[in-house]
């Protein structure tokens, strides 16, 4: 999954010397926007660069798309405020390794900081205390990234599906890059942006276990969708810089990798835990890593200290059947472990919800809300949400209704399980 940083807005060129950054919330995929032939770029906070002479025009465009501007800052102010490269839940006390296998590269252009002060447009419900002090973080920094090599780049969307999504495996055997399930790595695409500055790094959730797809501790894998959208004014097709680079990268090519980062989405150590997973699209990436660790035979063989005996449930939202990423893997694990793994799809363009509309993940959660609520109340249950932020409100509404039947206020209860480290969210 791609965790986007600051993105360019409607203008292809910046006229004049004054440029501002709008922080916008509320742009989410809905039934109405799902009818368009391109996806909404962001479902939650986005950062849009706007030249002074187009500020009013951009405000009107954002309003048409259902967005709300929560802040406007001059670019130069944001550049002054951003003092370090974007990372996930890293704290100032986490020191990076000074070793790098490649030559140093200039620090990527800094991204505007969102309200959660993580330097990227992603919501992460940060744990209240660091219970994972031994988790590797920021081994490779933007100014000295690890130079890995592409091993393979395989398509995940079947014929008739929507968009381009690739499973990309990198060789990391030549350095000291270590990671665990639920973390992310940064990718720095080659070249410079239109301002002549080095391209910014982009964060992607890791789709492999700590041992890699080959279970030899020598690889890391990503699940990447090519960002593609229609310019709202010119109608021109625009492609994401880093996602396009990765989706078309060739085996043997070099890639600049930073990280790893993130401690919010880590699995509990308890092998008897219940694990609820709700994902849309490439939000499946960390869920795949969890499921491999739980159920893949060769992975289990190298983890004698972790033999999962609990219950896991994946609710996966996708637009069409050919867009079910890792379908064969998921269904094989379900068949092999029917008592421990439950798999539920929400296929928006093929299935109908109770009201006769499209079946989104929040509708599927509403269908099973009472059962999910009973699971969530169990102190051994951890819930993970990854993908489009637009699903969060619907999930909360469904669980609110279920909790209310027992006189429980969901919003209060949710705060409690967040504090207990049992509610994990990474949305964008």
XYZ file of C-alpha atoms in Angstrom:
428
model
C 0.000 0.000 0.000
C 1.151 3.484 -0.856
C 1.030 5.999 1.993
C 1.116 9.272 0.108
C 2.956 12.387 1.163
C 2.283 15.889 -0.067
C 0.727 15.889 -3.506
C 0.390 18.431 -6.258
C -3.041 19.906 -6.847
C -5.014 21.087 -9.820
C -2.435 23.378 -11.388
C 0.119 21.780 -13.690
C 2.252 24.908 -13.589
C 2.731 27.455 -10.821
C 2.104 30.985 -12.080
C 3.666 33.694 -10.048
C 6.080 33.449 -7.155
C 3.584 32.939 -4.304
C 2.484 29.374 -3.687
C 0.271 28.086 -0.872
C -0.537 24.629 0.467
C -4.156 23.737 1.280
C -4.754 20.944 3.787
C -8.018 19.344 2.690
C -10.173 16.701 4.384
C -13.325 14.959 3.282
C -12.332 13.779 -0.200
C -13.522 10.238 -0.062
C -14.564 7.497 -2.428
C -18.354 7.247 -2.431
C -21.035 5.656 -4.567
C -21.216 8.819 -6.623
C -17.488 9.155 -7.207
C -17.190 5.407 -7.750
C -19.180 5.940 -10.952
C -16.356 8.035 -12.394
C -13.689 6.404 -14.533
C -10.906 7.410 -12.173
C -10.458 7.098 -8.400
C -10.440 9.996 -5.971
C -6.745 10.555 -5.237
C -7.190 10.752 -1.488
C -9.982 9.750 0.829
C -8.819 11.923 3.748
C -6.301 14.707 4.284
C -4.446 15.844 1.220
C -1.978 18.674 0.716
C -2.507 20.662 -2.473
C -0.030 23.233 -3.791
C -1.884 26.218 -5.206
C -0.484 29.368 -6.867
C -1.861 32.616 -5.520
C -3.736 33.520 -8.704
C -5.721 30.252 -8.619
C -6.670 30.080 -4.952
C -10.369 30.887 -5.445
C -10.696 28.514 -8.365
C -9.130 25.685 -6.386
C -11.442 26.374 -3.418
C -14.457 25.919 -5.676
C -13.052 22.686 -7.109
C -12.443 21.252 -3.637
C -15.994 22.138 -2.602
C -17.392 20.359 -5.671
C -15.504 17.203 -4.678
C -16.972 17.328 -1.165
C -13.771 18.507 0.511
C -13.174 20.994 3.304
C -10.090 23.190 3.634
C -8.802 23.040 7.212
C -5.644 25.108 6.790
C -3.783 27.269 4.280
C -0.057 27.869 4.650
C 2.560 29.513 2.431
C 5.016 26.981 1.017
C 8.029 28.781 2.426
C 6.571 28.572 5.953
C 5.954 24.855 5.596
C 9.505 24.338 4.385
C 10.823 26.117 7.458
C 8.649 24.013 9.773
C 9.661 20.666 8.290
C 12.973 19.726 9.817
C 13.232 16.032 9.050
C 12.182 13.469 6.482
C 8.756 11.883 6.917
C 8.560 8.827 9.091
C 5.912 6.804 10.807
C 5.784 6.464 14.596
C 9.493 7.096 15.150
C 10.346 9.207 18.182
C 13.274 11.516 18.681
C 14.940 8.881 20.793
C 15.156 6.342 18.003
C 18.612 6.489 16.471
C 19.280 5.419 12.908
C 22.172 3.309 11.805
C 24.872 5.356 10.129
C 25.715 2.490 7.794
C 24.447 2.503 4.221
C 25.330 0.357 1.252
C 24.919 3.149 -1.308
C 26.307 6.627 -1.622
C 24.514 9.418 0.180
C 21.792 11.213 -1.679
C 20.349 14.654 -0.889
C 17.550 14.571 1.640
C 14.205 14.356 -0.124
C 12.100 17.515 -0.251
C 10.249 17.700 3.022
C 6.512 17.196 3.131
C 3.963 19.430 4.866
C 3.110 18.116 8.282
C -0.429 16.994 8.967
C -2.121 17.556 12.289
C -0.817 14.281 13.659
C 2.719 15.650 13.077
C 3.945 12.599 11.200
C 4.830 14.388 7.987
C 2.499 12.373 5.745
C -1.160 12.296 4.883
C -1.965 9.177 6.814
C -3.974 8.626 9.976
C -2.260 6.454 12.554
C -3.758 5.949 15.988
C -0.456 6.149 17.822
C 0.134 3.858 20.758
C 0.271 5.638 24.102
C 3.484 3.980 25.212
C 6.331 2.348 23.368
C 5.855 -1.353 24.014
C 7.984 -2.216 20.987
C 11.276 -0.568 21.915
C 13.255 -3.309 20.170
C 11.514 -2.836 16.808
C 13.940 -1.691 14.067
C 13.277 1.877 12.928
C 15.058 4.184 10.453
C 18.031 1.947 9.755
C 18.369 3.760 6.419
C 17.694 7.496 6.121
C 16.810 9.542 3.024
C 20.312 10.994 2.786
C 21.873 7.506 2.787
C 19.294 5.007 1.518
C 19.762 1.328 0.991
C 20.277 0.545 -2.708
C 18.327 -2.632 -3.330
C 17.637 -4.521 -6.536
C 14.344 -5.583 -8.025
C 13.924 -9.358 -8.083
C 10.442 -9.551 -9.577
C 7.472 -7.359 -10.481
C 4.236 -9.329 -10.913
C 0.704 -8.097 -11.758
C -2.001 -8.713 -9.164
C -5.109 -7.534 -11.039
C -6.626 -10.193 -13.275
C -8.047 -9.570 -16.747
C -11.122 -7.363 -16.611
C -10.071 -5.679 -13.376
C -9.587 -1.980 -12.701
C -6.195 -0.300 -12.528
C -2.636 -1.578 -12.315
C -1.480 -3.204 -9.066
C 1.882 -4.957 -8.782
C 3.601 -7.209 -6.251
C 7.247 -6.134 -6.247
C 10.042 -8.039 -4.506
C 13.395 -6.426 -3.675
C 16.721 -7.999 -2.780
C 17.989 -6.555 0.529
C 20.711 -9.125 1.193
C 23.549 -6.636 0.711
C 22.783 -4.449 3.712
C 21.309 -4.292 7.195
C 17.663 -3.584 6.394
C 15.479 -5.416 8.915
C 11.756 -5.061 9.487
C 8.756 -6.823 10.993
C 5.147 -7.276 9.935
C 3.076 -4.081 9.938
C 5.953 -1.705 9.193
C 6.553 0.446 6.096
C 9.532 1.380 3.962
C 10.214 4.521 1.965
C 10.960 4.542 -1.734
C 12.787 7.466 -3.360
C 11.999 7.601 -7.092
C 14.771 8.739 -9.423
C 15.028 12.241 -10.858
C 13.868 15.648 -9.689
C 10.486 17.310 -9.449
C 9.356 20.266 -11.563
C 11.106 22.611 -9.136
C 14.427 20.891 -9.716
C 14.508 19.304 -6.253
C 15.044 15.600 -5.577
C 11.829 13.622 -5.638
C 10.250 13.108 -2.225
C 10.214 9.663 -0.712
C 6.900 7.835 -0.536
C 5.990 5.363 2.200
C 4.548 1.944 1.371
C 3.254 -0.721 3.756
C 5.339 -3.891 3.609
C 3.482 -6.887 2.164
C 5.895 -9.602 3.326
C 6.869 -11.116 6.649
C 10.164 -10.327 8.348
C 11.639 -13.352 6.554
C 10.505 -12.224 3.101
C 8.539 -14.079 0.439
C 11.341 -16.619 0.031
C 11.634 -17.059 3.825
C 15.372 -16.473 3.665
C 15.664 -13.016 5.285
C 16.922 -11.556 2.005
C 13.887 -9.797 0.515
C 11.118 -7.273 1.156
C 7.933 -6.978 -0.895
C 5.432 -4.227 -1.649
C 1.909 -4.120 -3.053
C 1.688 -0.978 -5.208
C -1.157 0.496 -7.233
C -0.309 2.958 -9.993
C -1.887 6.291 -9.134
C -3.906 7.428 -12.141
C -6.500 10.169 -12.308
C -8.057 12.662 -14.663
C -7.056 16.285 -14.250
C -10.368 17.911 -13.171
C -9.985 20.847 -15.535
C -7.939 19.717 -18.522
C -9.156 16.114 -18.549
C -5.575 15.005 -19.022
C -4.577 11.655 -17.495
C -2.042 12.172 -14.708
C 0.093 9.381 -13.250
C 1.766 9.235 -9.847
C 5.529 9.650 -10.014
C 6.646 6.971 -7.571
C 3.822 4.480 -8.102
C 4.361 4.588 -11.869
C 8.104 4.132 -11.387
C 7.535 1.082 -9.182
C 4.778 -0.505 -11.253
C 6.990 -0.466 -14.350
C 10.344 -1.176 -12.715
C 12.297 -4.133 -14.150
C 14.088 -7.039 -12.449
C 17.689 -6.029 -11.893
C 16.910 -2.323 -11.546
C 18.204 -0.452 -8.516
C 15.817 1.118 -6.017
C 16.465 3.533 -3.147
C 14.895 2.262 0.092
C 14.605 3.988 3.472
C 13.292 2.852 6.839
C 11.722 0.796 8.111
C 9.204 2.912 10.014
C 6.067 2.357 12.058
C 5.027 0.691 15.288
C 1.281 1.182 15.237
C 0.311 -1.780 13.034
C 2.359 -4.502 14.705
C 0.828 -7.873 15.561
C 0.393 -8.866 19.207
C 2.820 -11.460 20.495
C -0.064 -13.506 21.928
C -0.576 -16.558 19.693
C -4.112 -16.984 21.065
C -5.210 -13.512 19.996
C -8.196 -12.709 17.819
C -7.193 -10.554 14.851
C -9.842 -8.608 12.932
C -8.575 -7.121 9.667
C -10.484 -4.614 7.525
C -8.778 -3.566 4.292
C -9.522 -1.875 0.997
C -7.388 -2.262 -2.120
C -3.669 -2.165 -1.443
C -4.478 -1.851 2.250
C -4.218 -5.642 2.035
C -0.411 -5.309 2.200
C 0.105 -5.534 5.982
C -2.756 -8.047 6.272
C -0.937 -10.364 3.858
C 2.156 -10.179 6.060
C 0.069 -11.037 9.154
C -1.642 -13.960 7.436
C 1.622 -15.390 6.116
C 3.077 -15.270 9.610
C -0.017 -16.997 11.007
C -0.702 -19.641 8.382
C 2.009 -20.183 5.733
C 3.677 -23.537 6.393
C 7.223 -22.516 5.438
C 6.887 -19.330 7.478
C 5.596 -21.214 10.512
C 8.535 -23.605 10.214
C 11.055 -20.807 10.865
C 9.021 -19.302 13.706
C 8.821 -22.006 16.391
C 8.218 -19.285 18.989
C 5.119 -18.038 17.127
C 2.529 -20.697 16.254
C -0.816 -18.944 15.848
C -3.741 -20.685 17.571
C -6.216 -17.806 17.656
C -8.879 -16.587 15.235
C -8.435 -14.106 12.413
C -11.070 -12.513 10.183
C -10.313 -10.513 7.051
C -12.991 -8.264 5.533
C -11.618 -7.102 2.190
C -13.151 -4.370 0.039
C -12.449 -4.314 -3.710
C -14.337 -3.015 -6.787
C -14.462 -6.211 -8.881
C -13.597 -9.899 -8.553
C -10.458 -9.558 -10.735
C -9.278 -6.935 -8.187
C -9.113 -9.439 -5.334
C -5.410 -9.106 -4.629
C -3.633 -12.312 -3.542
C -6.899 -14.212 -4.081
C -5.322 -17.663 -4.423
C -3.184 -17.191 -1.317
C -6.107 -15.980 0.783
C -8.472 -18.736 -0.246
C -5.834 -21.432 0.179
C -5.226 -20.318 3.773
C -8.966 -20.220 4.444
C -9.364 -23.771 3.156
C -6.373 -25.039 5.121
C -7.361 -23.344 8.385
C -11.180 -23.010 8.349
C -11.409 -22.856 12.151
C -8.814 -20.096 12.455
C -9.298 -17.893 9.394
C -12.476 -16.356 8.028
C -12.460 -14.491 4.713
C -15.199 -12.039 3.694
C -15.249 -9.960 0.515
C -17.083 -6.701 -0.177
C -17.100 -6.336 -3.978
C -18.613 -2.934 -4.659
C -19.403 -3.237 -8.351
C -20.762 -6.767 -8.184
C -22.504 -7.130 -4.826
C -25.438 -5.210 -3.326
C -25.869 -3.998 0.236
C -29.069 -4.253 2.245
C -30.401 -1.057 0.671
C -29.738 -2.272 -2.854
C -26.710 -0.040 -3.341
C -23.102 -1.015 -3.853
C -21.486 -3.247 -1.286
C -18.640 -1.350 0.357
C -16.583 -2.645 3.250
C -18.561 -0.581 5.763
C -21.766 -2.280 4.536
C -20.215 -5.688 5.096
C -19.160 -4.625 8.588
C -22.740 -3.498 9.256
C -23.976 -6.966 8.205
C -21.732 -8.614 10.791
C -21.695 -5.794 13.351
C -23.147 -7.789 16.251
C -20.667 -10.632 15.766
C -17.761 -8.233 15.372
C -18.800 -6.346 18.494
C -18.761 -9.538 20.558
C -15.255 -10.270 19.285
C -14.005 -6.740 19.890
C -15.121 -6.900 23.534
C -12.751 -9.819 24.081
C -9.524 -8.546 25.642
C -7.538 -10.815 23.314
C -8.907 -9.116 20.179
C -6.885 -6.671 18.070
C -8.503 -4.814 15.170
C -6.533 -3.520 12.166
C -7.909 -1.103 9.556
C -5.888 -0.228 6.469
C -6.861 1.497 3.225
C -9.211 4.313 2.298
C -10.109 6.590 5.174
C -13.637 6.889 3.797
C -14.556 3.536 5.313
C -13.931 4.640 8.902
C -17.164 6.553 9.470
C -19.271 3.655 8.202
C -17.395 1.158 10.362
C -17.872 3.372 13.416
C -21.599 3.755 12.649
C -22.082 0.004 12.374
C -20.218 -0.755 15.595
C -21.976 2.113 17.378
C -25.334 0.502 16.624
C -24.138 -2.880 17.874
C -22.627 -1.464 21.058
C -25.726 0.641 21.764
C -27.798 -2.549 22.082
C -25.845 -3.210 25.272
C -25.936 0.398 26.438
C -22.297 1.030 25.467
C -21.188 4.229 23.749
C -18.906 3.084 20.946
C -16.828 6.275 20.765
C -15.924 5.968 24.446
C -15.205 2.266 24.187
C -13.074 2.815 21.098
C -10.919 5.289 23.018
C -10.377 2.665 25.704
C -9.222 -0.043 23.309
C -6.999 2.441 21.470
C -5.351 3.259 24.790
C -4.977 -0.456 25.451
C -3.259 -0.881 22.079
C -5.992 -3.065 20.571
C -7.322 -0.725 17.843
C -4.859 -0.135 14.997
C -5.565 2.236 12.090
C -3.513 3.222 9.059
C -5.663 4.988 6.471
C -5.044 7.524 3.757
